mmCIF file with all atom_site columns, C-alpha atoms in Angstrom:
data_model
loop_
_atom_site.group_PDB
_atom_site.id
_atom_site.type_symbol
_atom_site.label_atom_id
_atom_site.label_alt_id
_atom_site.label_comp_id
_atom_site.label_asym_id
_atom_site.label_entity_id
_atom_site.label_seq_id
_atom_site.pdbx_PDB_ins_code
_atom_site.Cartn_x
_atom_site.Cartn_y
_atom_site.Cartn_z
_atom_site.occupancy
_atom_site.B_iso_or_equiv
_atom_site.pdbx_formal_charge
_atom_site.auth_seq_id
_atom_site.auth_comp_id
_atom_site.auth_asym_id
_atom_site.auth_atom_id
_atom_site.pdbx_PDB_model_num
ATOM 1   C CA . MET A 1 1   ? -9.314  -0.073  -12.152 1.00 96.00 ? 1   MET A CA 1
ATOM 2   C CA . LEU A 1 2   ? -10.176 -0.497  -8.492  1.00 98.00 ? 2   LEU A CA 1
ATOM 3   C CA . GLU A 1 3   ? -13.772 0.346   -7.629  1.00 98.00 ? 3   GLU A CA 1
ATOM 4   C CA . ILE A 1 4   ? -14.920 0.410   -4.020  1.00 98.00 ? 4   ILE A CA 1
ATOM 5   C CA . GLN A 1 5   ? -18.707 0.552   -3.875  1.00 98.00 ? 5   GLN A CA 1
ATOM 6   C CA . SER A 1 6   ? -20.425 1.706   -0.684  1.00 97.00 ? 6   SER A CA 1
ATOM 7   C CA . ILE A 1 7   ? -18.557 -0.585  1.674   1.00 97.00 ? 7   ILE A CA 1
ATOM 8   C CA . HIS A 1 8   ? -19.322 -0.891  5.379   1.00 97.00 ? 8   HIS A CA 1
ATOM 9   C CA . GLN A 1 9   ? -17.227 -2.657  8.000   1.00 96.00 ? 9   GLN A CA 1
ATOM 10  C CA . HIS A 1 10  ? -17.839 -3.318  11.678  1.00 93.00 ? 10  HIS A CA 1
ATOM 11  C CA . TYR A 1 11  ? -15.667 -4.303  14.634  1.00 85.00 ? 11  TYR A CA 1
ATOM 12  C CA . GLY A 1 12  ? -18.338 -5.700  16.909  1.00 83.00 ? 12  GLY A CA 1
ATOM 13  C CA . SER A 1 13  ? -20.558 -2.709  17.656  1.00 85.00 ? 13  SER A CA 1
ATOM 14  C CA . SER A 1 14  ? -18.069 -0.216  16.144  1.00 91.00 ? 14  SER A CA 1
ATOM 15  C CA . HIS A 1 15  ? -18.964 0.966   12.644  1.00 95.00 ? 15  HIS A CA 1
ATOM 16  C CA . THR A 1 16  ? -15.478 1.559   11.196  1.00 94.00 ? 16  THR A CA 1
ATOM 17  C CA . LEU A 1 17  ? -16.213 2.127   7.489   1.00 97.00 ? 17  LEU A CA 1
ATOM 18  C CA . ARG A 1 18  ? -19.422 3.841   6.446   1.00 96.00 ? 18  ARG A CA 1
ATOM 19  C CA . SER A 1 19  ? -20.733 3.679   2.885   1.00 96.00 ? 19  SER A CA 1
ATOM 20  C CA . LEU A 1 20  ? -17.212 4.309   1.608   1.00 97.00 ? 20  LEU A CA 1
ATOM 21  C CA . SER A 1 21  ? -16.794 4.591   -2.169  1.00 97.00 ? 21  SER A CA 1
ATOM 22  C CA . LEU A 1 22  ? -13.525 5.203   -3.989  1.00 97.00 ? 22  LEU A CA 1
ATOM 23  C CA . THR A 1 23  ? -11.819 4.475   -7.298  1.00 97.00 ? 23  THR A CA 1
ATOM 24  C CA . ALA A 1 24  ? -8.136  4.045   -8.128  1.00 98.00 ? 24  ALA A CA 1
ATOM 25  C CA . ALA A 1 25  ? -6.989  3.961   -11.738 1.00 98.00 ? 25  ALA A CA 1
ATOM 26  C CA . VAL A 1 26  ? -3.986  2.256   -13.273 1.00 98.00 ? 26  VAL A CA 1
ATOM 27  C CA . GLY A 1 27  ? -1.203  4.780   -13.852 1.00 97.00 ? 27  GLY A CA 1
ATOM 28  C CA . GLN A 1 28  ? -2.265  6.899   -10.888 1.00 98.00 ? 28  GLN A CA 1
ATOM 29  C CA . THR A 1 29  ? -1.408  7.215   -7.200  1.00 98.00 ? 29  THR A CA 1
ATOM 30  C CA . THR A 1 30  ? -4.531  7.615   -5.087  1.00 98.00 ? 30  THR A CA 1
ATOM 31  C CA . CYS A 1 31  ? -3.685  8.979   -1.646  1.00 98.00 ? 31  CYS A CA 1
ATOM 32  C CA . VAL A 1 32  ? -5.983  8.273   1.303   1.00 98.00 ? 32  VAL A CA 1
ATOM 33  C CA . LEU A 1 33  ? -5.468  10.699  4.171   1.00 97.00 ? 33  LEU A CA 1
ATOM 34  C CA . GLY A 1 34  ? -6.993  11.222  7.579   1.00 94.00 ? 34  GLY A CA 1
ATOM 35  C CA . ARG A 1 35  ? -6.276  11.494  11.281  1.00 91.00 ? 35  ARG A CA 1
ATOM 36  C CA . ASN A 1 36  ? -5.563  8.451   13.443  1.00 90.00 ? 36  ASN A CA 1
ATOM 37  C CA . GLY A 1 37  ? -8.550  6.151   13.839  1.00 90.00 ? 37  GLY A CA 1
ATOM 38  C CA . THR A 1 38  ? -10.432 7.266   10.736  1.00 92.00 ? 38  THR A CA 1
ATOM 39  C CA . GLY A 1 39  ? -10.399 3.844   9.053   1.00 95.00 ? 39  GLY A CA 1
ATOM 40  C CA . LYS A 1 40  ? -7.460  4.177   6.664   1.00 96.00 ? 40  LYS A CA 1
ATOM 41  C CA . SER A 1 41  ? -5.689  0.953   7.633   1.00 95.00 ? 41  SER A CA 1
ATOM 42  C CA . THR A 1 42  ? -9.003  -0.871  7.955   1.00 96.00 ? 42  THR A CA 1
ATOM 43  C CA . LEU A 1 43  ? -9.773  0.102   4.366   1.00 97.00 ? 43  LEU A CA 1
ATOM 44  C CA . LEU A 1 44  ? -6.562  -1.502  3.089   1.00 97.00 ? 44  LEU A CA 1
ATOM 45  C CA . ARG A 1 45  ? -7.112  -4.620  5.180   1.00 97.00 ? 45  ARG A CA 1
ATOM 46  C CA . CYS A 1 46  ? -10.589 -4.943  3.690   1.00 97.00 ? 46  CYS A CA 1
ATOM 47  C CA . LEU A 1 47  ? -9.164  -4.532  0.189   1.00 98.00 ? 47  LEU A CA 1
ATOM 48  C CA . MET A 1 48  ? -6.753  -7.405  0.893   1.00 97.00 ? 48  MET A CA 1
ATOM 49  C CA . GLY A 1 49  ? -9.442  -9.616  2.425   1.00 96.00 ? 49  GLY A CA 1
ATOM 50  C CA . LEU A 1 50  ? -7.832  -9.573  5.868   1.00 96.00 ? 50  LEU A CA 1
ATOM 51  C CA . GLN A 1 51  ? -11.055 -8.122  7.297   1.00 95.00 ? 51  GLN A CA 1
ATOM 52  C CA . LYS A 1 52  ? -14.547 -8.914  6.068   1.00 95.00 ? 52  LYS A CA 1
ATOM 53  C CA . LEU A 1 53  ? -16.981 -6.364  4.740   1.00 96.00 ? 53  LEU A CA 1
ATOM 54  C CA . SER A 1 54  ? -20.395 -5.952  6.295   1.00 95.00 ? 54  SER A CA 1
ATOM 55  C CA . GLU A 1 55  ? -21.855 -4.522  3.082   1.00 96.00 ? 55  GLU A CA 1
ATOM 56  C CA . GLY A 1 56  ? -20.751 -3.282  -0.327  1.00 97.00 ? 56  GLY A CA 1
ATOM 57  C CA . LYS A 1 57  ? -18.459 -4.504  -3.076  1.00 98.00 ? 57  LYS A CA 1
ATOM 58  C CA . ILE A 1 58  ? -14.825 -4.317  -4.116  1.00 98.00 ? 58  ILE A CA 1
ATOM 59  C CA . LEU A 1 59  ? -14.243 -4.617  -7.864  1.00 98.00 ? 59  LEU A CA 1
ATOM 60  C CA . TRP A 1 60  ? -10.844 -5.069  -9.471  1.00 98.00 ? 60  TRP A CA 1
ATOM 61  C CA . ASN A 1 61  ? -10.796 -4.771  -13.260 1.00 97.00 ? 61  ASN A CA 1
ATOM 62  C CA . GLY A 1 62  ? -14.538 -5.399  -13.266 1.00 96.00 ? 62  GLY A CA 1
ATOM 63  C CA . GLU A 1 63  ? -14.402 -8.575  -11.143 1.00 98.00 ? 63  GLU A CA 1
ATOM 64  C CA . ASP A 1 64  ? -16.074 -8.648  -7.744  1.00 98.00 ? 64  ASP A CA 1
ATOM 65  C CA . ILE A 1 65  ? -13.300 -9.786  -5.389  1.00 98.00 ? 65  ILE A CA 1
ATOM 66  C CA . SER A 1 66  ? -15.195 -9.046  -2.166  1.00 97.00 ? 66  SER A CA 1
ATOM 67  C CA . ALA A 1 67  ? -15.427 -12.703 -1.134  1.00 96.00 ? 67  ALA A CA 1
ATOM 68  C CA . LEU A 1 68  ? -11.987 -13.852 -2.304  1.00 97.00 ? 68  LEU A CA 1
ATOM 69  C CA . SER A 1 69  ? -9.287  -14.964 0.133   1.00 95.00 ? 69  SER A CA 1
ATOM 70  C CA . PRO A 1 70  ? -6.164  -12.813 0.541   1.00 95.00 ? 70  PRO A CA 1
ATOM 71  C CA . GLU A 1 71  ? -4.200  -15.440 -1.424  1.00 93.00 ? 71  GLU A CA 1
ATOM 72  C CA . ASP A 1 72  ? -6.601  -15.269 -4.356  1.00 95.00 ? 72  ASP A CA 1
ATOM 73  C CA . ARG A 1 73  ? -6.456  -11.471 -4.309  1.00 96.00 ? 73  ARG A CA 1
ATOM 74  C CA . VAL A 1 74  ? -2.664  -11.655 -4.552  1.00 94.00 ? 74  VAL A CA 1
ATOM 75  C CA . ARG A 1 75  ? -3.088  -13.976 -7.534  1.00 93.00 ? 75  ARG A CA 1
ATOM 76  C CA . ARG A 1 76  ? -5.377  -11.348 -9.081  1.00 95.00 ? 76  ARG A CA 1
ATOM 77  C CA . GLY A 1 77  ? -2.552  -8.814  -8.840  1.00 95.00 ? 77  GLY A CA 1
ATOM 78  C CA . LEU A 1 78  ? -2.901  -7.140  -5.432  1.00 97.00 ? 78  LEU A CA 1
ATOM 79  C CA . GLY A 1 79  ? 0.212   -6.349  -3.409  1.00 96.00 ? 79  GLY A CA 1
ATOM 80  C CA . TYR A 1 80  ? 0.180   -5.077  0.178   1.00 97.00 ? 80  TYR A CA 1
ATOM 81  C CA . VAL A 1 81  ? 2.725   -3.272  2.347   1.00 97.00 ? 81  VAL A CA 1
ATOM 82  C CA . PRO A 1 82  ? 1.245   -3.274  5.874   1.00 95.00 ? 82  PRO A CA 1
ATOM 83  C CA . GLN A 1 83  ? 1.694   -0.640  8.510   1.00 92.00 ? 83  GLN A CA 1
ATOM 84  C CA . GLY A 1 84  ? 4.561   -1.741  10.727  1.00 87.00 ? 84  GLY A CA 1
ATOM 85  C CA . ARG A 1 85  ? 6.203   -3.602  7.826   1.00 88.00 ? 85  ARG A CA 1
ATOM 86  C CA . GLU A 1 86  ? 5.724   -7.130  9.286   1.00 91.00 ? 86  GLU A CA 1
ATOM 87  C CA . ILE A 1 87  ? 8.910   -8.522  7.787   1.00 92.00 ? 87  ILE A CA 1
ATOM 88  C CA . PHE A 1 88  ? 10.165  -11.930 8.955   1.00 94.00 ? 88  PHE A CA 1
ATOM 89  C CA . ALA A 1 89  ? 12.847  -11.038 11.474  1.00 95.00 ? 89  ALA A CA 1
ATOM 90  C CA . ARG A 1 90  ? 14.663  -14.395 11.459  1.00 95.00 ? 90  ARG A CA 1
ATOM 91  C CA . LEU A 1 91  ? 14.741  -14.738 7.675   1.00 97.00 ? 91  LEU A CA 1
ATOM 92  C CA . THR A 1 92  ? 17.371  -13.074 5.529   1.00 97.00 ? 92  THR A CA 1
ATOM 93  C CA . VAL A 1 93  ? 16.554  -10.207 3.214   1.00 97.00 ? 93  VAL A CA 1
ATOM 94  C CA . GLU A 1 94  ? 16.633  -12.594 0.252   1.00 95.00 ? 94  GLU A CA 1
ATOM 95  C CA . GLU A 1 95  ? 14.401  -15.117 2.021   1.00 95.00 ? 95  GLU A CA 1
ATOM 96  C CA . ASN A 1 96  ? 11.909  -12.363 2.860   1.00 96.00 ? 96  ASN A CA 1
ATOM 97  C CA . LEU A 1 97  ? 11.796  -11.412 -0.813  1.00 95.00 ? 97  LEU A CA 1
ATOM 98  C CA . PHE A 1 98  ? 11.198  -15.018 -1.872  1.00 92.00 ? 98  PHE A CA 1
ATOM 99  C CA . MET A 1 99  ? 8.263   -15.139 0.566   1.00 92.00 ? 99  MET A CA 1
ATOM 100 C CA . GLY A 1 100 ? 6.657   -12.383 -1.491  1.00 91.00 ? 100 GLY A CA 1
ATOM 101 C CA . MET A 1 101 ? 6.714   -14.651 -4.551  1.00 88.00 ? 101 MET A CA 1
ATOM 102 C CA . ALA A 1 102 ? 4.665   -17.439 -2.980  1.00 82.00 ? 102 ALA A CA 1
ATOM 103 C CA . ALA A 1 103 ? 1.608   -16.794 -5.169  1.00 77.00 ? 103 ALA A CA 1
ATOM 104 C CA . LEU A 1 104 ? 3.548   -16.768 -8.440  1.00 77.00 ? 104 LEU A CA 1
ATOM 105 C CA . PRO A 1 105 ? 3.740   -19.817 -10.719 1.00 73.00 ? 105 PRO A CA 1
ATOM 106 C CA . SER A 1 106 ? 6.731   -21.937 -9.680  1.00 70.00 ? 106 SER A CA 1
ATOM 107 C CA . ARG A 1 107 ? 8.649   -21.122 -12.862 1.00 64.00 ? 107 ARG A CA 1
ATOM 108 C CA . GLU A 1 108 ? 8.477   -17.403 -12.014 1.00 66.00 ? 108 GLU A CA 1
ATOM 109 C CA . ALA A 1 109 ? 9.360   -17.769 -8.327  1.00 63.00 ? 109 ALA A CA 1
ATOM 110 C CA . LYS A 1 110 ? 12.940  -18.962 -8.719  1.00 72.00 ? 110 LYS A CA 1
ATOM 111 C CA . ARG A 1 111 ? 14.729  -15.663 -9.198  1.00 83.00 ? 111 ARG A CA 1
ATOM 112 C CA . ILE A 1 112 ? 14.390  -12.194 -7.708  1.00 89.00 ? 112 ILE A CA 1
ATOM 113 C CA . SER A 1 113 ? 14.125  -9.584  -10.436 1.00 88.00 ? 113 SER A CA 1
ATOM 114 C CA . ALA A 1 114 ? 17.120  -7.292  -10.747 1.00 92.00 ? 114 ALA A CA 1
ATOM 115 C CA . GLU A 1 115 ? 14.630  -4.407  -10.790 1.00 93.00 ? 115 GLU A CA 1
ATOM 116 C CA . ILE A 1 116 ? 14.014  -4.862  -7.056  1.00 95.00 ? 116 ILE A CA 1
ATOM 117 C CA . TYR A 1 117 ? 17.689  -4.387  -6.286  1.00 96.00 ? 117 TYR A CA 1
ATOM 118 C CA . ASP A 1 118 ? 17.847  -1.467  -8.724  1.00 96.00 ? 118 ASP A CA 1
ATOM 119 C CA . LEU A 1 119 ? 14.983  0.232   -6.867  1.00 97.00 ? 119 LEU A CA 1
ATOM 120 C CA . PHE A 1 120 ? 16.465  -0.577  -3.444  1.00 97.00 ? 120 PHE A CA 1
ATOM 121 C CA . PRO A 1 121 ? 20.260  -1.025  -3.695  1.00 96.00 ? 121 PRO A CA 1
ATOM 122 C CA . VAL A 1 122 ? 20.529  -1.507  0.074   1.00 96.00 ? 122 VAL A CA 1
ATOM 123 C CA . LEU A 1 123 ? 18.672  -4.813  -0.278  1.00 96.00 ? 123 LEU A CA 1
ATOM 124 C CA . ALA A 1 124 ? 21.326  -6.113  -2.655  1.00 95.00 ? 124 ALA A CA 1
ATOM 125 C CA . GLN A 1 125 ? 24.052  -5.094  -0.217  1.00 95.00 ? 125 GLN A CA 1
ATOM 126 C CA . MET A 1 126 ? 22.297  -6.791  2.705   1.00 95.00 ? 126 MET A CA 1
ATOM 127 C CA . ARG A 1 127 ? 20.646  -9.766  1.016   1.00 94.00 ? 127 ARG A CA 1
ATOM 128 C CA . SER A 1 128 ? 22.265  -12.237 3.453   1.00 95.00 ? 128 SER A CA 1
ATOM 129 C CA . ARG A 1 129 ? 21.482  -10.223 6.582   1.00 96.00 ? 129 ARG A CA 1
ATOM 130 C CA . ARG A 1 130 ? 18.520  -11.161 8.776   1.00 96.00 ? 130 ARG A CA 1
ATOM 131 C CA . GLY A 1 131 ? 15.492  -8.902  8.431   1.00 95.00 ? 131 GLY A CA 1
ATOM 132 C CA . GLY A 1 132 ? 15.397  -8.220  12.160  1.00 94.00 ? 132 GLY A CA 1
ATOM 133 C CA . ASP A 1 133 ? 18.904  -6.759  12.034  1.00 94.00 ? 133 ASP A CA 1
ATOM 134 C CA . LEU A 1 134 ? 17.940  -4.025  9.555   1.00 95.00 ? 134 LEU A CA 1
ATOM 135 C CA . SER A 1 135 ? 17.111  -0.443  10.505  1.00 94.00 ? 135 SER A CA 1
ATOM 136 C CA . GLY A 1 136 ? 13.509  0.723   10.316  1.00 94.00 ? 136 GLY A CA 1
ATOM 137 C CA . GLY A 1 137 ? 14.097  2.420   6.980   1.00 95.00 ? 137 GLY A CA 1
ATOM 138 C CA . GLN A 1 138 ? 15.801  -0.643  5.549   1.00 96.00 ? 138 GLN A CA 1
ATOM 139 C CA . GLN A 1 139 ? 12.941  -2.840  6.754   1.00 96.00 ? 139 GLN A CA 1
ATOM 140 C CA . GLN A 1 140 ? 10.454  -0.542  5.036   1.00 96.00 ? 140 GLN A CA 1
ATOM 141 C CA . GLN A 1 141 ? 12.337  -0.856  1.764   1.00 97.00 ? 141 GLN A CA 1
ATOM 142 C CA . LEU A 1 142 ? 12.336  -4.634  2.243   1.00 97.00 ? 142 LEU A CA 1
ATOM 143 C CA . ALA A 1 143 ? 8.583   -4.652  2.872   1.00 97.00 ? 143 ALA A CA 1
ATOM 144 C CA . ILE A 1 144 ? 7.958   -2.718  -0.349  1.00 97.00 ? 144 ILE A CA 1
ATOM 145 C CA . GLY A 1 145 ? 10.365  -4.947  -2.257  1.00 97.00 ? 145 GLY A CA 1
ATOM 146 C CA . ARG A 1 146 ? 8.609   -8.039  -0.903  1.00 96.00 ? 146 ARG A CA 1
ATOM 147 C CA . ALA A 1 147 ? 5.303   -6.761  -2.273  1.00 96.00 ? 147 ALA A CA 1
ATOM 148 C CA . LEU A 1 148 ? 6.824   -5.849  -5.642  1.00 96.00 ? 148 LEU A CA 1
ATOM 149 C CA . VAL A 1 149 ? 8.386   -9.262  -6.307  1.00 94.00 ? 149 VAL A CA 1
ATOM 150 C CA . GLY A 1 150 ? 4.827   -10.599 -6.592  1.00 92.00 ? 150 GLY A CA 1
ATOM 151 C CA . LYS A 1 151 ? 4.373   -8.410  -9.701  1.00 92.00 ? 151 LYS A CA 1
ATOM 152 C CA . PRO A 1 152 ? 1.301   -6.539  -8.445  1.00 96.00 ? 152 PRO A CA 1
ATOM 153 C CA . LYS A 1 153 ? -0.945  -4.450  -10.638 1.00 97.00 ? 153 LYS A CA 1
ATOM 154 C CA . LEU A 1 154 ? -2.539  -2.829  -7.577  1.00 98.00 ? 154 LEU A CA 1
ATOM 155 C CA . LEU A 1 155 ? -0.100  -1.795  -4.836  1.00 98.00 ? 155 LEU A CA 1
ATOM 156 C CA . LEU A 1 156 ? -1.499  -0.925  -1.384  1.00 98.00 ? 156 LEU A CA 1
ATOM 157 C CA . LEU A 1 157 ? 0.880   1.022   0.868   1.00 98.00 ? 157 LEU A CA 1
ATOM 158 C CA . ASP A 1 158 ? -0.013  1.679   4.511   1.00 97.00 ? 158 ASP A CA 1
ATOM 159 C CA . GLU A 1 159 ? 1.927   4.667   5.900   1.00 95.00 ? 159 GLU A CA 1
ATOM 160 C CA . PRO A 1 160 ? 5.345   3.838   4.406   1.00 95.00 ? 160 PRO A CA 1
ATOM 161 C CA . THR A 1 161 ? 6.893   6.959   5.967   1.00 93.00 ? 161 THR A CA 1
ATOM 162 C CA . GLU A 1 162 ? 6.046   6.031   9.569   1.00 91.00 ? 162 GLU A CA 1
ATOM 163 C CA . GLY A 1 163 ? 9.159   6.134   11.751  1.00 88.00 ? 163 GLY A CA 1
ATOM 164 C CA . ILE A 1 164 ? 11.488  6.538   8.760   1.00 92.00 ? 164 ILE A CA 1
ATOM 165 C CA . GLN A 1 165 ? 14.399  8.962   8.434   1.00 93.00 ? 165 GLN A CA 1
ATOM 166 C CA . PRO A 1 166 ? 13.994  11.818  5.898   1.00 94.00 ? 166 PRO A CA 1
ATOM 167 C CA . ASN A 1 167 ? 16.525  10.582  3.313   1.00 94.00 ? 167 ASN A CA 1
ATOM 168 C CA . ILE A 1 168 ? 14.767  7.208   3.042   1.00 95.00 ? 168 ILE A CA 1
ATOM 169 C CA . ILE A 1 169 ? 11.355  8.900   2.871   1.00 96.00 ? 169 ILE A CA 1
ATOM 170 C CA . LYS A 1 170 ? 12.665  10.839  -0.115  1.00 96.00 ? 170 LYS A CA 1
ATOM 171 C CA . HIS A 1 171 ? 13.958  7.653   -1.742  1.00 97.00 ? 171 HIS A CA 1
ATOM 172 C CA . ILE A 1 172 ? 10.671  5.811   -1.187  1.00 97.00 ? 172 ILE A CA 1
ATOM 173 C CA . GLY A 1 173 ? 8.844   8.755   -2.744  1.00 97.00 ? 173 GLY A CA 1
ATOM 174 C CA . LYS A 1 174 ? 11.016  8.482   -5.844  1.00 97.00 ? 174 LYS A CA 1
ATOM 175 C CA . VAL A 1 175 ? 10.328  4.740   -6.064  1.00 97.00 ? 175 VAL A CA 1
ATOM 176 C CA . ILE A 1 176 ? 6.556   5.273   -5.822  1.00 98.00 ? 176 ILE A CA 1
ATOM 177 C CA . GLU A 1 177 ? 6.686   7.936   -8.516  1.00 97.00 ? 177 GLU A CA 1
ATOM 178 C CA . SER A 1 178 ? 8.739   5.687   -10.800 1.00 97.00 ? 178 SER A CA 1
ATOM 179 C CA . LEU A 1 179 ? 6.211   2.866   -10.354 1.00 97.00 ? 179 LEU A CA 1
ATOM 180 C CA . ARG A 1 180 ? 3.341   5.213   -11.159 1.00 97.00 ? 180 ARG A CA 1
ATOM 181 C CA . ALA A 1 181 ? 5.141   6.550   -14.217 1.00 97.00 ? 181 ALA A CA 1
ATOM 182 C CA . ARG A 1 182 ? 5.411   3.043   -15.691 1.00 95.00 ? 182 ARG A CA 1
ATOM 183 C CA . GLY A 1 183 ? 1.684   3.249   -16.297 1.00 95.00 ? 183 GLY A CA 1
ATOM 184 C CA . ASP A 1 184 ? 0.871   -0.402  -15.575 1.00 96.00 ? 184 ASP A CA 1
ATOM 185 C CA . MET A 1 185 ? 0.019   -0.229  -11.870 1.00 97.00 ? 185 MET A CA 1
ATOM 186 C CA . ALA A 1 186 ? -2.617  1.399   -9.669  1.00 98.00 ? 186 ALA A CA 1
ATOM 187 C CA . ILE A 1 187 ? -1.243  2.619   -6.335  1.00 98.00 ? 187 ILE A CA 1
ATOM 188 C CA . VAL A 1 188 ? -3.276  3.327   -3.195  1.00 98.00 ? 188 VAL A CA 1
ATOM 189 C CA . LEU A 1 189 ? -1.183  5.163   -0.618  1.00 98.00 ? 189 LEU A CA 1
ATOM 190 C CA . VAL A 1 190 ? -2.489  5.584   2.926   1.00 97.00 ? 190 VAL A CA 1
ATOM 191 C CA . GLU A 1 191 ? -0.575  8.389   4.597   1.00 94.00 ? 191 GLU A CA 1
ATOM 192 C CA . GLN A 1 192 ? -0.673  10.896  7.462   1.00 88.00 ? 192 GLN A CA 1
ATOM 193 C CA . TYR A 1 193 ? 2.378   12.852  6.271   1.00 91.00 ? 193 TYR A CA 1
ATOM 194 C CA . TYR A 1 194 ? 0.623   15.490  4.189   1.00 94.00 ? 194 TYR A CA 1
ATOM 195 C CA . ASP A 1 195 ? 3.635   16.851  2.292   1.00 94.00 ? 195 ASP A CA 1
ATOM 196 C CA . PHE A 1 196 ? 4.666   13.363  1.135   1.00 96.00 ? 196 PHE A CA 1
ATOM 197 C CA . ALA A 1 197 ? 1.140   12.576  -0.053  1.00 96.00 ? 197 ALA A CA 1
ATOM 198 C CA . GLN A 1 198 ? 0.653   15.941  -1.732  1.00 96.00 ? 198 GLN A CA 1
ATOM 199 C CA . GLU A 1 199 ? 3.805   15.486  -3.814  1.00 96.00 ? 199 GLU A CA 1
ATOM 200 C CA . LEU A 1 200 ? 2.704   12.063  -5.073  1.00 97.00 ? 200 LEU A CA 1
ATOM 201 C CA . ALA A 1 201 ? -1.080  12.245  -5.343  1.00 98.00 ? 201 ALA A CA 1
ATOM 202 C CA . SER A 1 202 ? -2.752  11.911  -8.722  1.00 98.00 ? 202 SER A CA 1
ATOM 203 C CA . ARG A 1 203 ? -6.004  11.889  -6.750  1.00 98.00 ? 203 ARG A CA 1
ATOM 204 C CA . TYR A 1 204 ? -6.754  12.084  -3.035  1.00 97.00 ? 204 TYR A CA 1
ATOM 205 C CA . ALA A 1 205 ? -9.486  11.192  -0.557  1.00 98.00 ? 205 ALA A CA 1
ATOM 206 C CA . VAL A 1 206 ? -9.772  12.316  3.070   1.00 97.00 ? 206 VAL A CA 1
ATOM 207 C CA . LEU A 1 207 ? -11.452 10.016  5.601   1.00 96.00 ? 207 LEU A CA 1
ATOM 208 C CA . SER A 1 208 ? -13.221 10.987  8.792   1.00 94.00 ? 208 SER A CA 1
ATOM 209 C CA . ARG A 1 209 ? -15.059 8.421   10.938  1.00 93.00 ? 209 ARG A CA 1
ATOM 210 C CA . GLY A 1 210 ? -14.825 5.893   8.138   1.00 95.00 ? 210 GLY A CA 1
ATOM 211 C CA . GLU A 1 211 ? -16.356 8.148   5.501   1.00 95.00 ? 211 GLU A CA 1
ATOM 212 C CA . VAL A 1 212 ? -14.895 10.070  2.568   1.00 96.00 ? 212 VAL A CA 1
ATOM 213 C CA . VAL A 1 213 ? -15.379 13.723  3.480   1.00 95.00 ? 213 VAL A CA 1
ATOM 214 C CA . ASP A 1 214 ? -13.359 15.257  0.637   1.00 96.00 ? 214 ASP A CA 1
ATOM 215 C CA . SER A 1 215 ? -11.762 14.023  -2.580  1.00 96.00 ? 215 SER A CA 1
ATOM 216 C CA . GLY A 1 216 ? -10.386 15.355  -5.840  1.00 96.00 ? 216 GLY A CA 1
ATOM 217 C CA . GLU A 1 217 ? -7.353  15.775  -8.038  1.00 97.00 ? 217 GLU A CA 1
ATOM 218 C CA . GLY A 1 218 ? -3.962  15.879  -6.361  1.00 96.00 ? 218 GLY A CA 1
ATOM 219 C CA . SER A 1 219 ? -3.283  19.216  -8.028  1.00 96.00 ? 219 SER A CA 1
ATOM 220 C CA . GLU A 1 220 ? -6.207  20.710  -6.054  1.00 96.00 ? 220 GLU A CA 1
ATOM 221 C CA . MET A 1 221 ? -4.944  19.792  -2.598  1.00 97.00 ? 221 MET A CA 1
ATOM 222 C CA . VAL A 1 222 ? -3.194  23.084  -1.840  1.00 95.00 ? 222 VAL A CA 1
ATOM 223 C CA . ALA A 1 223 ? -5.961  25.294  -3.233  1.00 94.00 ? 223 ALA A CA 1
ATOM 224 C CA . LYS A 1 224 ? -8.621  23.348  -1.306  1.00 95.00 ? 224 LYS A CA 1
ATOM 225 C CA . ASN A 1 225 ? -6.547  23.514  1.908   1.00 94.00 ? 225 ASN A CA 1
ATOM 226 C CA . VAL A 1 226 ? -6.745  19.768  2.422   1.00 95.00 ? 226 VAL A CA 1
ATOM 227 C CA . LYS A 1 227 ? -4.049  20.009  5.072   1.00 94.00 ? 227 LYS A CA 1
ATOM 228 C CA . SER A 1 228 ? -6.523  21.725  7.414   1.00 92.00 ? 228 SER A CA 1
ATOM 229 C CA . LEU A 1 229 ? -8.693  18.582  7.395   1.00 90.00 ? 229 LEU A CA 1
ATOM 230 C CA . LEU A 1 230 ? -5.806  16.638  8.946   1.00 88.00 ? 230 LEU A CA 1
ATOM 231 C CA . ALA A 1 231 ? -5.071  19.046  11.790  1.00 78.00 ? 231 ALA A CA 1
ATOM 232 C CA . VAL A 1 232 ? -5.595  17.658  15.284  1.00 59.00 ? 232 VAL A CA 1
#
C-alpha cells in the first residue's frame, strides 16, 4: 500500500503540491488526472525521490521512504515510466532493458524475462535496434518494459498515451489491465486522456493547483462527471 500523507513541494517560491494525500492499493490502478500544470508529474517525481518534499510523508508498505534516494526506492519495489520516455537513444532495445535491471541482485540481472517480450512483442523483434531509431509508440513500450524488468511492486506511469498512435494506446491499456489483474502490484497512472483513464481506473483523484479536488471509485467517474473537471 502506498500512502501519501499531506505532502507539500515547492519550486522556489512556487507552491506546487499542497497538503496532498492519496493512497494506492496493491491490485488496483489509481488514476491521477488534471489539466496541465496541476502537479501530476511533480507528484510522481516526488514519489521517486527525484524532487524533495517540503513537508509530509510517503509510506510504502508501512515504511517511510520520504528521505530515501531514488535508487533505494527502486530497491524497495518502485518502478517509474517518466513523461517523455527518456530511453537511451544510442543503446539497443536489449541494452535499455538491461539498464532497468541495475538495482536487482546480480544473479537476477543476467536475463530479460520472457514475460516482457510476451507483453511487448515488438521489443523482441527489435531487440538489436537502437532505441533512438524506434517510433514514439515503440519507445513508450520500451520505457514500460524497462521499468517492468526491475520487478516493481509499485508502478508509476506518467502520461503513457502522450503522442502515441491509437492502436498502441489500446495495447498499452491491455498491458496495464493485465498487470493490475495479477494482483501483486499497485499502479499509479498519471493521465490527461480521460477515456483511457476511465477505462482503467480502480480509483481516481483529480488535481488542481497541486491539491486533490475530487476522488473516488473508478466506477463513479461517469456519474460524477469527472470529465468536466478536466475541461480547459
